[in-house]
Short mmCIF file of N, CA and C in Angstrom, two decimals:
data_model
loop_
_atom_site.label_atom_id
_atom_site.label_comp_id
_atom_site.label_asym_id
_atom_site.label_seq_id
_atom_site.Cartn_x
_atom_site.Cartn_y
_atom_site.Cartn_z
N UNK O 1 0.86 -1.18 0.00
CA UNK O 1 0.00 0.00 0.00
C UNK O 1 0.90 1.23 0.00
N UNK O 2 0.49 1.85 -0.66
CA UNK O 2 1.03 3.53 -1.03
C UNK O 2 0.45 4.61 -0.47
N UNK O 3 0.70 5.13 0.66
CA UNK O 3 -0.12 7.05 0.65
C UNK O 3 0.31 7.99 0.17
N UNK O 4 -0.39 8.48 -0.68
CA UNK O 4 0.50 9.59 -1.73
C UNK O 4 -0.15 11.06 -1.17
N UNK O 5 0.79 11.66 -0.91
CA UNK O 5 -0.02 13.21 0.01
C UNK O 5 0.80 13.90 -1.20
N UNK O 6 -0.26 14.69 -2.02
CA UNK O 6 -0.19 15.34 -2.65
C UNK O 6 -0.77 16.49 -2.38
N UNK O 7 0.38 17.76 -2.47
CA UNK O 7 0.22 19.04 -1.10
C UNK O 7 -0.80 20.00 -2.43
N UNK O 8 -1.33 20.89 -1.82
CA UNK O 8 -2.17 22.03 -2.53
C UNK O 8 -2.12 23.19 -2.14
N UNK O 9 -1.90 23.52 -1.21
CA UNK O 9 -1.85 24.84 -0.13
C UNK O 9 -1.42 24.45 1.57
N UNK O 10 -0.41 25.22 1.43
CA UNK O 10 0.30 25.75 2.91
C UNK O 10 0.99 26.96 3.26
N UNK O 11 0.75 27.00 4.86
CA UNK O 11 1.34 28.06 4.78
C UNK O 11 1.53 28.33 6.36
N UNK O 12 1.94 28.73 7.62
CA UNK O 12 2.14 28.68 8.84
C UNK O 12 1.37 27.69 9.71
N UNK O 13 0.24 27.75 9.27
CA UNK O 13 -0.64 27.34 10.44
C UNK O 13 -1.32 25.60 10.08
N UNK O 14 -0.93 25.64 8.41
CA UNK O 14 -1.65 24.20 8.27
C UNK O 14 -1.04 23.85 6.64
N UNK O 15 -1.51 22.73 6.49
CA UNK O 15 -0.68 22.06 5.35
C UNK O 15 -1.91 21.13 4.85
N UNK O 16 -2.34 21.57 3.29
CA UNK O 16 -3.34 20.54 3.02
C UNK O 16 -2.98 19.79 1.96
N UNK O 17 -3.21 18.58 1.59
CA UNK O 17 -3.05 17.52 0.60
C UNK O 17 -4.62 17.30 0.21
N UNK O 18 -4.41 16.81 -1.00
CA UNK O 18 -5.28 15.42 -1.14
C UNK O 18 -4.17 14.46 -1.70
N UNK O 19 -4.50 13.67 -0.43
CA UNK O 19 -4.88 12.28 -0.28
C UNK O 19 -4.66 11.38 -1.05
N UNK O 20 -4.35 9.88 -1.58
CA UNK O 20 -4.61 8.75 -2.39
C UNK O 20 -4.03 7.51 -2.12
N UNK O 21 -5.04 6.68 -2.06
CA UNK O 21 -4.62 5.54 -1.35
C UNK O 21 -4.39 4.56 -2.71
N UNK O 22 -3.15 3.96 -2.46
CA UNK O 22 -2.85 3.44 -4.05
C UNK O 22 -2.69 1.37 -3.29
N UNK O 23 -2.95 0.55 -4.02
CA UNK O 23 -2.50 -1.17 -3.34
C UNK O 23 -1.61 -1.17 -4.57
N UNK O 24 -1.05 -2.28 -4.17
CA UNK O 24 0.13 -2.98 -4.65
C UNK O 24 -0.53 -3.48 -6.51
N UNK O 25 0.06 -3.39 -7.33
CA UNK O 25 -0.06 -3.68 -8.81
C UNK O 25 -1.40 -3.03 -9.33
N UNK O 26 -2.79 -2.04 -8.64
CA UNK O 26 -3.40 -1.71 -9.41
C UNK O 26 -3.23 -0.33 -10.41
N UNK O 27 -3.89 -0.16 -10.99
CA UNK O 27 -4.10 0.97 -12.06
C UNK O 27 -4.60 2.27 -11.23
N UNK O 28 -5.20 2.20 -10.36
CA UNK O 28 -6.08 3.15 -9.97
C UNK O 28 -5.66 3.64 -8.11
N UNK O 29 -5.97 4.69 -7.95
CA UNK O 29 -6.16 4.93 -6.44
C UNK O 29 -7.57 3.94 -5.89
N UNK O 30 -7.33 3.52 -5.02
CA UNK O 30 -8.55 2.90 -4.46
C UNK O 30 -9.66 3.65 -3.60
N UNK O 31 -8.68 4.86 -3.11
CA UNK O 31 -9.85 5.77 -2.13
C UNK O 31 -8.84 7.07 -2.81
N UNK O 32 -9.30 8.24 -2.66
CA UNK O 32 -8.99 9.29 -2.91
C UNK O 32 -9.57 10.30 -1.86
N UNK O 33 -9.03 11.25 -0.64
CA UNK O 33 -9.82 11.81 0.18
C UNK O 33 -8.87 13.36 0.71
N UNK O 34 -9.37 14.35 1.47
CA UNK O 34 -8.46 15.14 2.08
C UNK O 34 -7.51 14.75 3.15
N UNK O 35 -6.19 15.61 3.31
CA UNK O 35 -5.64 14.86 4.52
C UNK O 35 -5.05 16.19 4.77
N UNK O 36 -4.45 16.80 6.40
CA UNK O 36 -4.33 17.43 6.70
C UNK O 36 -2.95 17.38 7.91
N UNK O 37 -1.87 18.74 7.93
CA UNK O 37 -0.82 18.44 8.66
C UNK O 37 -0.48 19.95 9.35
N UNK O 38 0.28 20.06 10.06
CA UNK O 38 0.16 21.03 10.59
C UNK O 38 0.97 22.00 9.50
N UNK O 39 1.67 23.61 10.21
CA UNK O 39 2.05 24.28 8.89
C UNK O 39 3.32 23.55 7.92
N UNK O 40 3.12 24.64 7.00
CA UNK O 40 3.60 23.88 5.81
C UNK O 40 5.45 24.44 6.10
N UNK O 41 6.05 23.64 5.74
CA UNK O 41 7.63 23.70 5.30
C UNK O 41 8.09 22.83 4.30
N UNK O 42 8.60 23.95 3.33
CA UNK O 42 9.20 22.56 1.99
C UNK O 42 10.47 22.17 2.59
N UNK O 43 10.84 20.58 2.88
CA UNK O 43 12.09 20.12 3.61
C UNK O 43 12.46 19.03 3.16
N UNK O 44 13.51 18.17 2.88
CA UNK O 44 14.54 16.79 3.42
C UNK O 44 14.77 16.87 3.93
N UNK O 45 15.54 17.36 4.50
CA UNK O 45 16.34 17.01 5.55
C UNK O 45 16.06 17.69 7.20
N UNK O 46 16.67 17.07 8.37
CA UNK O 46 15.67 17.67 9.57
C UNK O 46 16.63 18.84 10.28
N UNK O 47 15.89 19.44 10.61
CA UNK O 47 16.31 20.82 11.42
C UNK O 47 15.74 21.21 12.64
N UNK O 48 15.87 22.34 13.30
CA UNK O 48 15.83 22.62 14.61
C UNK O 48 14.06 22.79 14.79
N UNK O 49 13.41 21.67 15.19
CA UNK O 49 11.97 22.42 15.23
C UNK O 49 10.97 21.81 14.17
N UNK O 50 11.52 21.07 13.40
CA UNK O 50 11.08 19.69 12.25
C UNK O 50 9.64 19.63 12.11
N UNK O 51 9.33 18.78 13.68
CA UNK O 51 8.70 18.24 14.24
C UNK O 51 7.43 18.76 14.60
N UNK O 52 7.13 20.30 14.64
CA UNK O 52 6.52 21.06 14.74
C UNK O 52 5.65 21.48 13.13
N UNK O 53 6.33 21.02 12.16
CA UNK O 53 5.80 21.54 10.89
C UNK O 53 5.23 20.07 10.11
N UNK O 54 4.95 19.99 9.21
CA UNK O 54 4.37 18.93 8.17
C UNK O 54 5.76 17.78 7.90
N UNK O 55 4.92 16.43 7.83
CA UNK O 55 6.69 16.02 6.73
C UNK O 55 7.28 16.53 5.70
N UNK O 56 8.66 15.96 6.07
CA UNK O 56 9.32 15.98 4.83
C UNK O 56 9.13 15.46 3.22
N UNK O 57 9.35 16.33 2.54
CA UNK O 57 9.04 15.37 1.10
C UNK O 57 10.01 13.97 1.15
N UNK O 58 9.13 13.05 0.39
CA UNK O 58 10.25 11.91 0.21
C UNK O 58 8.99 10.69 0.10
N UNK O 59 9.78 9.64 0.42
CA UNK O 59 9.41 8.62 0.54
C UNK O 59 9.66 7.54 2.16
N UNK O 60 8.64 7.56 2.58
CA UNK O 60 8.75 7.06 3.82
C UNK O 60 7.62 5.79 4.13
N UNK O 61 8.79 4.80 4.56
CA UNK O 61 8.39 3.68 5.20
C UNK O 61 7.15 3.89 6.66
N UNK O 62 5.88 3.18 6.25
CA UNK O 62 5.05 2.86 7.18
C UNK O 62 4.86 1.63 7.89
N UNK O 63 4.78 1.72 9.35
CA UNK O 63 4.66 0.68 10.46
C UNK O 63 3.08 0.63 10.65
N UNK O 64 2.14 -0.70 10.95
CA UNK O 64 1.25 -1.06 11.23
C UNK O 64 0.88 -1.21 12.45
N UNK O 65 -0.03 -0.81 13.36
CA UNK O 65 -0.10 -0.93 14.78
C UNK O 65 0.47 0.10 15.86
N UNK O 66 0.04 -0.30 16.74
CA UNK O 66 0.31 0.82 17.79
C UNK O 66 0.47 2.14 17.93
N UNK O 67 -1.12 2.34 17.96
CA UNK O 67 -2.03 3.44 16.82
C UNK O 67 -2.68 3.64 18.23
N UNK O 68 -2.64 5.06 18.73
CA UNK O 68 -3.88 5.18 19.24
C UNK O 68 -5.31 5.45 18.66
N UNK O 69 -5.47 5.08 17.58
CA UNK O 69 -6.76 4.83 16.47
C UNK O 69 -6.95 3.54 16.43
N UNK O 70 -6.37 2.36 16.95
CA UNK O 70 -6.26 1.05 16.99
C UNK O 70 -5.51 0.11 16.52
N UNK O 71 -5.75 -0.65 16.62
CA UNK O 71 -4.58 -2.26 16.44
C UNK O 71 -3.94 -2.19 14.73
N UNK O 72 -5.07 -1.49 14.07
CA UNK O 72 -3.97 -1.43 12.42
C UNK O 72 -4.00 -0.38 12.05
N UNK O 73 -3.14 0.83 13.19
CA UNK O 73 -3.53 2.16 12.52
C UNK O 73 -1.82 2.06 12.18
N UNK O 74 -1.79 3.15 11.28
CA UNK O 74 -0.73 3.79 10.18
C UNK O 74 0.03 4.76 11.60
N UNK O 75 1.24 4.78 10.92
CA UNK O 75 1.84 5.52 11.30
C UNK O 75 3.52 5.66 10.20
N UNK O 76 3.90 7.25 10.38
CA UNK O 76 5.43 7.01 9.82
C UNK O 76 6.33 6.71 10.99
N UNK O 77 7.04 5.89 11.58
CA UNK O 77 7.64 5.43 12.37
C UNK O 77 8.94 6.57 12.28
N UNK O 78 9.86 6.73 11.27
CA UNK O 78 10.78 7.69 11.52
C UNK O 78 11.08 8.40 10.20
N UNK O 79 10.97 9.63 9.76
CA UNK O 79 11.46 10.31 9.11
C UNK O 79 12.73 12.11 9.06
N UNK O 80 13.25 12.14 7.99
CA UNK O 80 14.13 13.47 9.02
C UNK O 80 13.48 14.47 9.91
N UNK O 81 13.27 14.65 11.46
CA UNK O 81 12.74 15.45 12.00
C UNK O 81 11.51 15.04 12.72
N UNK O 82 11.21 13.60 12.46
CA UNK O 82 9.79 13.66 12.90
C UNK O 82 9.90 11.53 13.29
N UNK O 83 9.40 11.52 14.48
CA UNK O 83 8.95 10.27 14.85
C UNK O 83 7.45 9.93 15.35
N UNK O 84 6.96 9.12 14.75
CA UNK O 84 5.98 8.08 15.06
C UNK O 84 4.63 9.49 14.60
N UNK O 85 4.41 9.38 13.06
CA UNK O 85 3.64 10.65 12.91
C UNK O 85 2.51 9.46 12.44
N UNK O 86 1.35 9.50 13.44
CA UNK O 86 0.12 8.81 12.68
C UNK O 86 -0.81 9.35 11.85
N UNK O 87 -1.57 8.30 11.16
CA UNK O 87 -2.77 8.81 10.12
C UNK O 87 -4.20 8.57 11.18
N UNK O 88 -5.14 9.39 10.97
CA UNK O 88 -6.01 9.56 11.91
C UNK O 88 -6.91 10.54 11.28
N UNK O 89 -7.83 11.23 12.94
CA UNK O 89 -8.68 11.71 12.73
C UNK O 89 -9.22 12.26 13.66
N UNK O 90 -9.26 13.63 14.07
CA UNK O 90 -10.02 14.20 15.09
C UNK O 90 -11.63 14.91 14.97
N UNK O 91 -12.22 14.99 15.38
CA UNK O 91 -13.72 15.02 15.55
C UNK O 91 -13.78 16.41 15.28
N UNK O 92 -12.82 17.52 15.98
CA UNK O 92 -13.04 18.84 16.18
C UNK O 92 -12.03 19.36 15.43
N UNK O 93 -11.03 19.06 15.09
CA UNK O 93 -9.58 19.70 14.67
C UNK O 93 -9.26 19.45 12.80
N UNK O 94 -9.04 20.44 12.59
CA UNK O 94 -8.37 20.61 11.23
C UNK O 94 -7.02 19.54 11.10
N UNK O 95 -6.41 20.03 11.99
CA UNK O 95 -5.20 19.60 11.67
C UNK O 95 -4.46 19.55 13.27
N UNK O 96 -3.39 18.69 13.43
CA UNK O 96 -2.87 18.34 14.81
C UNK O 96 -1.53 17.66 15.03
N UNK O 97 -0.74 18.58 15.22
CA UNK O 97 1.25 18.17 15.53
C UNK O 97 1.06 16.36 15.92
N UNK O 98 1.74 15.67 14.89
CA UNK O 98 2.22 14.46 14.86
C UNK O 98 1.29 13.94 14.20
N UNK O 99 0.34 14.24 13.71
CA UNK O 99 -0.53 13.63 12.78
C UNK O 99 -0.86 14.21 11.59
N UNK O 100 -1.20 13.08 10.68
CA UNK O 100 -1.88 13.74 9.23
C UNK O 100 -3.53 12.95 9.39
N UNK O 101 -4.41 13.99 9.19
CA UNK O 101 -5.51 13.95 9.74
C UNK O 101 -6.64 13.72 8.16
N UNK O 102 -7.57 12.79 8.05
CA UNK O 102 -7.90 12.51 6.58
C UNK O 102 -9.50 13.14 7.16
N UNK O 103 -10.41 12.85 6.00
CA UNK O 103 -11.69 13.25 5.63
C UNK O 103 -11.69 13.78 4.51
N UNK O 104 -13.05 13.91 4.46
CA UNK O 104 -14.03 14.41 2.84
C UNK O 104 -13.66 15.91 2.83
N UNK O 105 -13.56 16.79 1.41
CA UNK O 105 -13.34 17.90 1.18
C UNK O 105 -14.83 18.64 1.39
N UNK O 106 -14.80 20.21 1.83
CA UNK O 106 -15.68 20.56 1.71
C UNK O 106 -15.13 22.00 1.37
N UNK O 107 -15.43 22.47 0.25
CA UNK O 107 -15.18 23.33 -0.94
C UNK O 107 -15.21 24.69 -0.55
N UNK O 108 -14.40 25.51 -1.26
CA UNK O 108 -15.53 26.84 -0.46
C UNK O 108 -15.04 27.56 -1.82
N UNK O 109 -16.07 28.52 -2.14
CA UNK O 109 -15.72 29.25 -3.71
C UNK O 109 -16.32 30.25 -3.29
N UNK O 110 -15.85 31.50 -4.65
CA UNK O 110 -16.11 32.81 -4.34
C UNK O 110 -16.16 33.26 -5.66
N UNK O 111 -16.90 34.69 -6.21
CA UNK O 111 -16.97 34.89 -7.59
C UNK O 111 -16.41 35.78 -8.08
N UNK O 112 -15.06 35.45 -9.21
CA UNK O 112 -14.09 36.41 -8.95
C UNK O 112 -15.06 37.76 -10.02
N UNK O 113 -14.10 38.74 -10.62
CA UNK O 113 -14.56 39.87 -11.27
C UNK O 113 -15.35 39.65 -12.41
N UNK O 114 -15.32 38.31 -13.39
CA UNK O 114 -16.03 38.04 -14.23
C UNK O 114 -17.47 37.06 -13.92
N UNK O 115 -17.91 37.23 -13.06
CA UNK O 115 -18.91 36.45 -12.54
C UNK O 115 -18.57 34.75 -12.42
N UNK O 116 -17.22 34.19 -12.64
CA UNK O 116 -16.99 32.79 -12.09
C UNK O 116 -16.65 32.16 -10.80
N UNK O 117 -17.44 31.48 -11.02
CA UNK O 117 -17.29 30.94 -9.07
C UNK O 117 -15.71 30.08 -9.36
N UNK O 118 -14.78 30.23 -8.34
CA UNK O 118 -13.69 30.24 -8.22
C UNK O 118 -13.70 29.27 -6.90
N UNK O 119 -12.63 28.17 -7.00
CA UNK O 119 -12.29 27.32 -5.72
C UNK O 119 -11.18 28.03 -5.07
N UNK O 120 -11.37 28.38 -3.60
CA UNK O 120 -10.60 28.91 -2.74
C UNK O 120 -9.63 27.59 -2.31
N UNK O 121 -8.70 27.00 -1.93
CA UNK O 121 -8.19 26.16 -1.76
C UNK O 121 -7.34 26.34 -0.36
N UNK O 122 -7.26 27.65 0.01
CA UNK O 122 -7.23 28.15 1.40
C UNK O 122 -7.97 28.30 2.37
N UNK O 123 -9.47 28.10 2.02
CA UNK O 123 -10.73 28.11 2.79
C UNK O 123 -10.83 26.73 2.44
N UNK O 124 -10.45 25.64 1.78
CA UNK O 124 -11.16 24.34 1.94
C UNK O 124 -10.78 23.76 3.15
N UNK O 125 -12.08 23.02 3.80
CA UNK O 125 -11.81 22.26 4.66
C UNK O 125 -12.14 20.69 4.76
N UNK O 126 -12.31 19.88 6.05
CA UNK O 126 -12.84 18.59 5.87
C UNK O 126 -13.54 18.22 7.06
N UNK O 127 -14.06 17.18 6.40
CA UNK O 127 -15.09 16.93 7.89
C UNK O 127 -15.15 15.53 7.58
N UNK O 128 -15.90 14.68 8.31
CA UNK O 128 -16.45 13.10 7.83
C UNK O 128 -15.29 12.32 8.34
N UNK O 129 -14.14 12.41 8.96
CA UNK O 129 -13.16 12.38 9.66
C UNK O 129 -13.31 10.81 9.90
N UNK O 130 -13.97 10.49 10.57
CA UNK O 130 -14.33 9.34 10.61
C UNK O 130 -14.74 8.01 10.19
N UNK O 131 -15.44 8.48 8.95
CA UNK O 131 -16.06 7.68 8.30
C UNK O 131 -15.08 7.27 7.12
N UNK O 132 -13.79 8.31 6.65
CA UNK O 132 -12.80 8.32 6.06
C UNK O 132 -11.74 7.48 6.51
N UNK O 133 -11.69 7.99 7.73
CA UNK O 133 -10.59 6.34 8.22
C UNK O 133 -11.25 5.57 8.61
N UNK O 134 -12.74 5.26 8.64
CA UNK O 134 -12.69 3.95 8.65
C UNK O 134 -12.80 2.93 7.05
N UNK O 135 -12.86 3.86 6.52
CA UNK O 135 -12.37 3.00 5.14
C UNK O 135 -11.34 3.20 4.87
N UNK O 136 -10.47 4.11 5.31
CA UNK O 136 -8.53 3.48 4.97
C UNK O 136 -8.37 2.63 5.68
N UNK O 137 -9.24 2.41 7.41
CA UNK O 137 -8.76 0.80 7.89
C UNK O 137 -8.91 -0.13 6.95
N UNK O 138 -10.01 -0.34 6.84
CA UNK O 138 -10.59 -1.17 5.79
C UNK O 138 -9.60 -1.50 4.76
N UNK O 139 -9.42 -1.12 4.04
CA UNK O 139 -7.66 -1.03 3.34
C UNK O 139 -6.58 -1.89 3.81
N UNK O 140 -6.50 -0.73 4.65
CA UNK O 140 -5.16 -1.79 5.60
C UNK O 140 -4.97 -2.74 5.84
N UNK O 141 -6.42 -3.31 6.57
CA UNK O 141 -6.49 -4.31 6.68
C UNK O 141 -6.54 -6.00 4.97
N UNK O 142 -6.93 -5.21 4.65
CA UNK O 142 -7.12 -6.04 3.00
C UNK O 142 -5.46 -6.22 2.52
N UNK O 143 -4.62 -4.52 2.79
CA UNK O 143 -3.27 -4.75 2.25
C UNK O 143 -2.57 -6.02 3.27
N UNK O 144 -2.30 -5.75 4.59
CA UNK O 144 -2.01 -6.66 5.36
C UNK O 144 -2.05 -7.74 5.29
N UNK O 145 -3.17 -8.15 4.80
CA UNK O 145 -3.47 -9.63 4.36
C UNK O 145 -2.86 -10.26 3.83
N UNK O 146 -3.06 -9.32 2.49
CA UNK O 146 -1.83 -9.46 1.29
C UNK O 146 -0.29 -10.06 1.60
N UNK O 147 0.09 -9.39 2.53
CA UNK O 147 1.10 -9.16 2.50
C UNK O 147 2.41 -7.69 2.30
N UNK O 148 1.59 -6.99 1.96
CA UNK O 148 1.80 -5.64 1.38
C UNK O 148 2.65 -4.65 2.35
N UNK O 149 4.11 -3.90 1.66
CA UNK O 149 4.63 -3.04 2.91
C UNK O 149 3.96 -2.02 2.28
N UNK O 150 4.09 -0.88 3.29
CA UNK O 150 3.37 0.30 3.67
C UNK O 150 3.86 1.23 3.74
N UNK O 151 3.66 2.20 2.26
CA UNK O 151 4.58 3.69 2.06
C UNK O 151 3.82 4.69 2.16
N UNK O 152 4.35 5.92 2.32
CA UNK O 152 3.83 6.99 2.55
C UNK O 152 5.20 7.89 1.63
N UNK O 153 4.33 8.75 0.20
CA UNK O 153 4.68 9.20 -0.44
C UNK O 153 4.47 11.20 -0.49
N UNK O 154 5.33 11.94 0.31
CA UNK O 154 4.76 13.13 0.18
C UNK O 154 5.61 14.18 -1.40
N UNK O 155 4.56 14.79 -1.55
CA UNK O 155 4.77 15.52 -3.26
C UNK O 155 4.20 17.01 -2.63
N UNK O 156 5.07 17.68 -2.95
CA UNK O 156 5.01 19.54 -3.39
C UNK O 156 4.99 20.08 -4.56
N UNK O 157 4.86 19.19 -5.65
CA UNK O 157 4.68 19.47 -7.12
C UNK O 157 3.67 20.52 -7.12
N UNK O 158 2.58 20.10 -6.35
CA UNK O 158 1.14 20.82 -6.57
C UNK O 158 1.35 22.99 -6.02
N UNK O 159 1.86 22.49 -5.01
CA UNK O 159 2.38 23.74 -3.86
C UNK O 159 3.28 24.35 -4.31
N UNK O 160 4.21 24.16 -5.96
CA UNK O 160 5.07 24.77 -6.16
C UNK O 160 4.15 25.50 -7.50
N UNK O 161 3.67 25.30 -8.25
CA UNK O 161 2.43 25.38 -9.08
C UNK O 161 1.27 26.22 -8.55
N UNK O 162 0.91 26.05 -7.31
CA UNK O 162 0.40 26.78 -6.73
C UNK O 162 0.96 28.21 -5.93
N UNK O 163 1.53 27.79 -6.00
CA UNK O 163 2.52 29.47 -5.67
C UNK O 163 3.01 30.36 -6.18
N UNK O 164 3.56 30.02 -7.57
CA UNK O 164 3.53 30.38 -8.66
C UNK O 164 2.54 31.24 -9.12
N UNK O 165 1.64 30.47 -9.15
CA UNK O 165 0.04 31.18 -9.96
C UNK O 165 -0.83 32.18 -9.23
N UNK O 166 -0.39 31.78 -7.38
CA UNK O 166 -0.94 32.72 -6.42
C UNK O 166 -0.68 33.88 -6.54
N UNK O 167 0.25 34.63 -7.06
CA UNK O 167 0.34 35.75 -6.78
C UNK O 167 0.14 36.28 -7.98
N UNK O 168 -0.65 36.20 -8.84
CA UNK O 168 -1.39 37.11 -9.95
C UNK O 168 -2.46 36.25 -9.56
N UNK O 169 -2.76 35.39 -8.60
CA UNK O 169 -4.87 35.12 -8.60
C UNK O 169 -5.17 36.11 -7.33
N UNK O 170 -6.12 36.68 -7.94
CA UNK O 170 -7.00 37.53 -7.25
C UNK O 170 -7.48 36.86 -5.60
N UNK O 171 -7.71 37.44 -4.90
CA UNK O 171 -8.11 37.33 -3.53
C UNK O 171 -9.07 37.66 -3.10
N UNK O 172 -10.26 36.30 -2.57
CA UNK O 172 -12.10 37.29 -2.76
C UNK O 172 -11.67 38.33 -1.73
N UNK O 173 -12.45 38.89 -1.87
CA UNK O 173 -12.63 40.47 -0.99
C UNK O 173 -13.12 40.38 0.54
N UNK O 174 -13.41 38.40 0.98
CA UNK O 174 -13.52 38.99 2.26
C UNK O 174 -12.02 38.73 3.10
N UNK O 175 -10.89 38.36 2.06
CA UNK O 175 -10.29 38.26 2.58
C UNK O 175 -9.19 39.49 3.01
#
């Protein structure tokens, strides 16, 4: 199994992806959902305070179990700057130091000067928290079976593209 966090917007206070849950030899993502980390830092390598910001880009090995989400929850066991960062889900919270937090997107748009409704991607949020990991357990559990090791893939392709383009896109007005 593969988690591919593919970033979209960050910036001090929070770090958003979507999401994609990929198994071993198929064609397709099997779930596709939001996931959430605390603020954003583009990094490899670890520095004073790591630990406090989002992972590192790269490719990182996932451990099964000993989850306070339960017996087959995810976690990155060690990457530069950061130990034992689980996948999860809080009821009330966006986002939360040592975790990447999943659920459903919920959109928020605004209409720029030509009358088009426009996706804010700084106002998106998530909710359903729950119901989202319990179908990445679901997963897990199926990869496990398998046999399957367990990666966690983070990408800034999106966030570099997006930053780029941010500063000639307009900003709705209540911001």
């Amino acid at each position: 199994m593969e988690i591919r966090l593919k970033r979209y917007y960050g910036d001090a206070e929070v770090t958003k992806s979507v999401m994609e849950v990929w198994m071993d030899g198929e064609e397709e993502p099997r779930m596709v959902c939001e996931a959430r980390e605390v603020g954003f830092r583009d990094y490899e390598v670890s520095f004073a305070g790591a630990s406090q910001v989002c992972l590192p880009r790269g490719r990182w090995r996932m451990k099964v179990g000993g989850s306070p989400y339960g017996a087959m929850g995810l976690r990155v066991a060690r990457c530069p700057g950061h130990r034992q960062v689980y996948v999860g889900h809080r009821w009330a919270r966006q986002m939360f130091e040592g975790e990447v937090l999943v659920g459903e997107p919920v959109f928020h748009y605004y209409t720029d000067e030509e009358g088009r409704e426009v996706e804010y991607p700084k106002k998106r949020r998530m909710e359903n928290g729950d119901v989202v990991f319990g179908r990445l357990t679901e997963l897990v559990y199926e990869a496990w079976g398998r046999g399957e090791e367990f990666w966690m893939v983070v990408e800034n392709e999106e966030m570099s593209r997006t930053e780029s383009t941010e500063s000639t896109e307009k900003v709705p007005p209540s911001e």
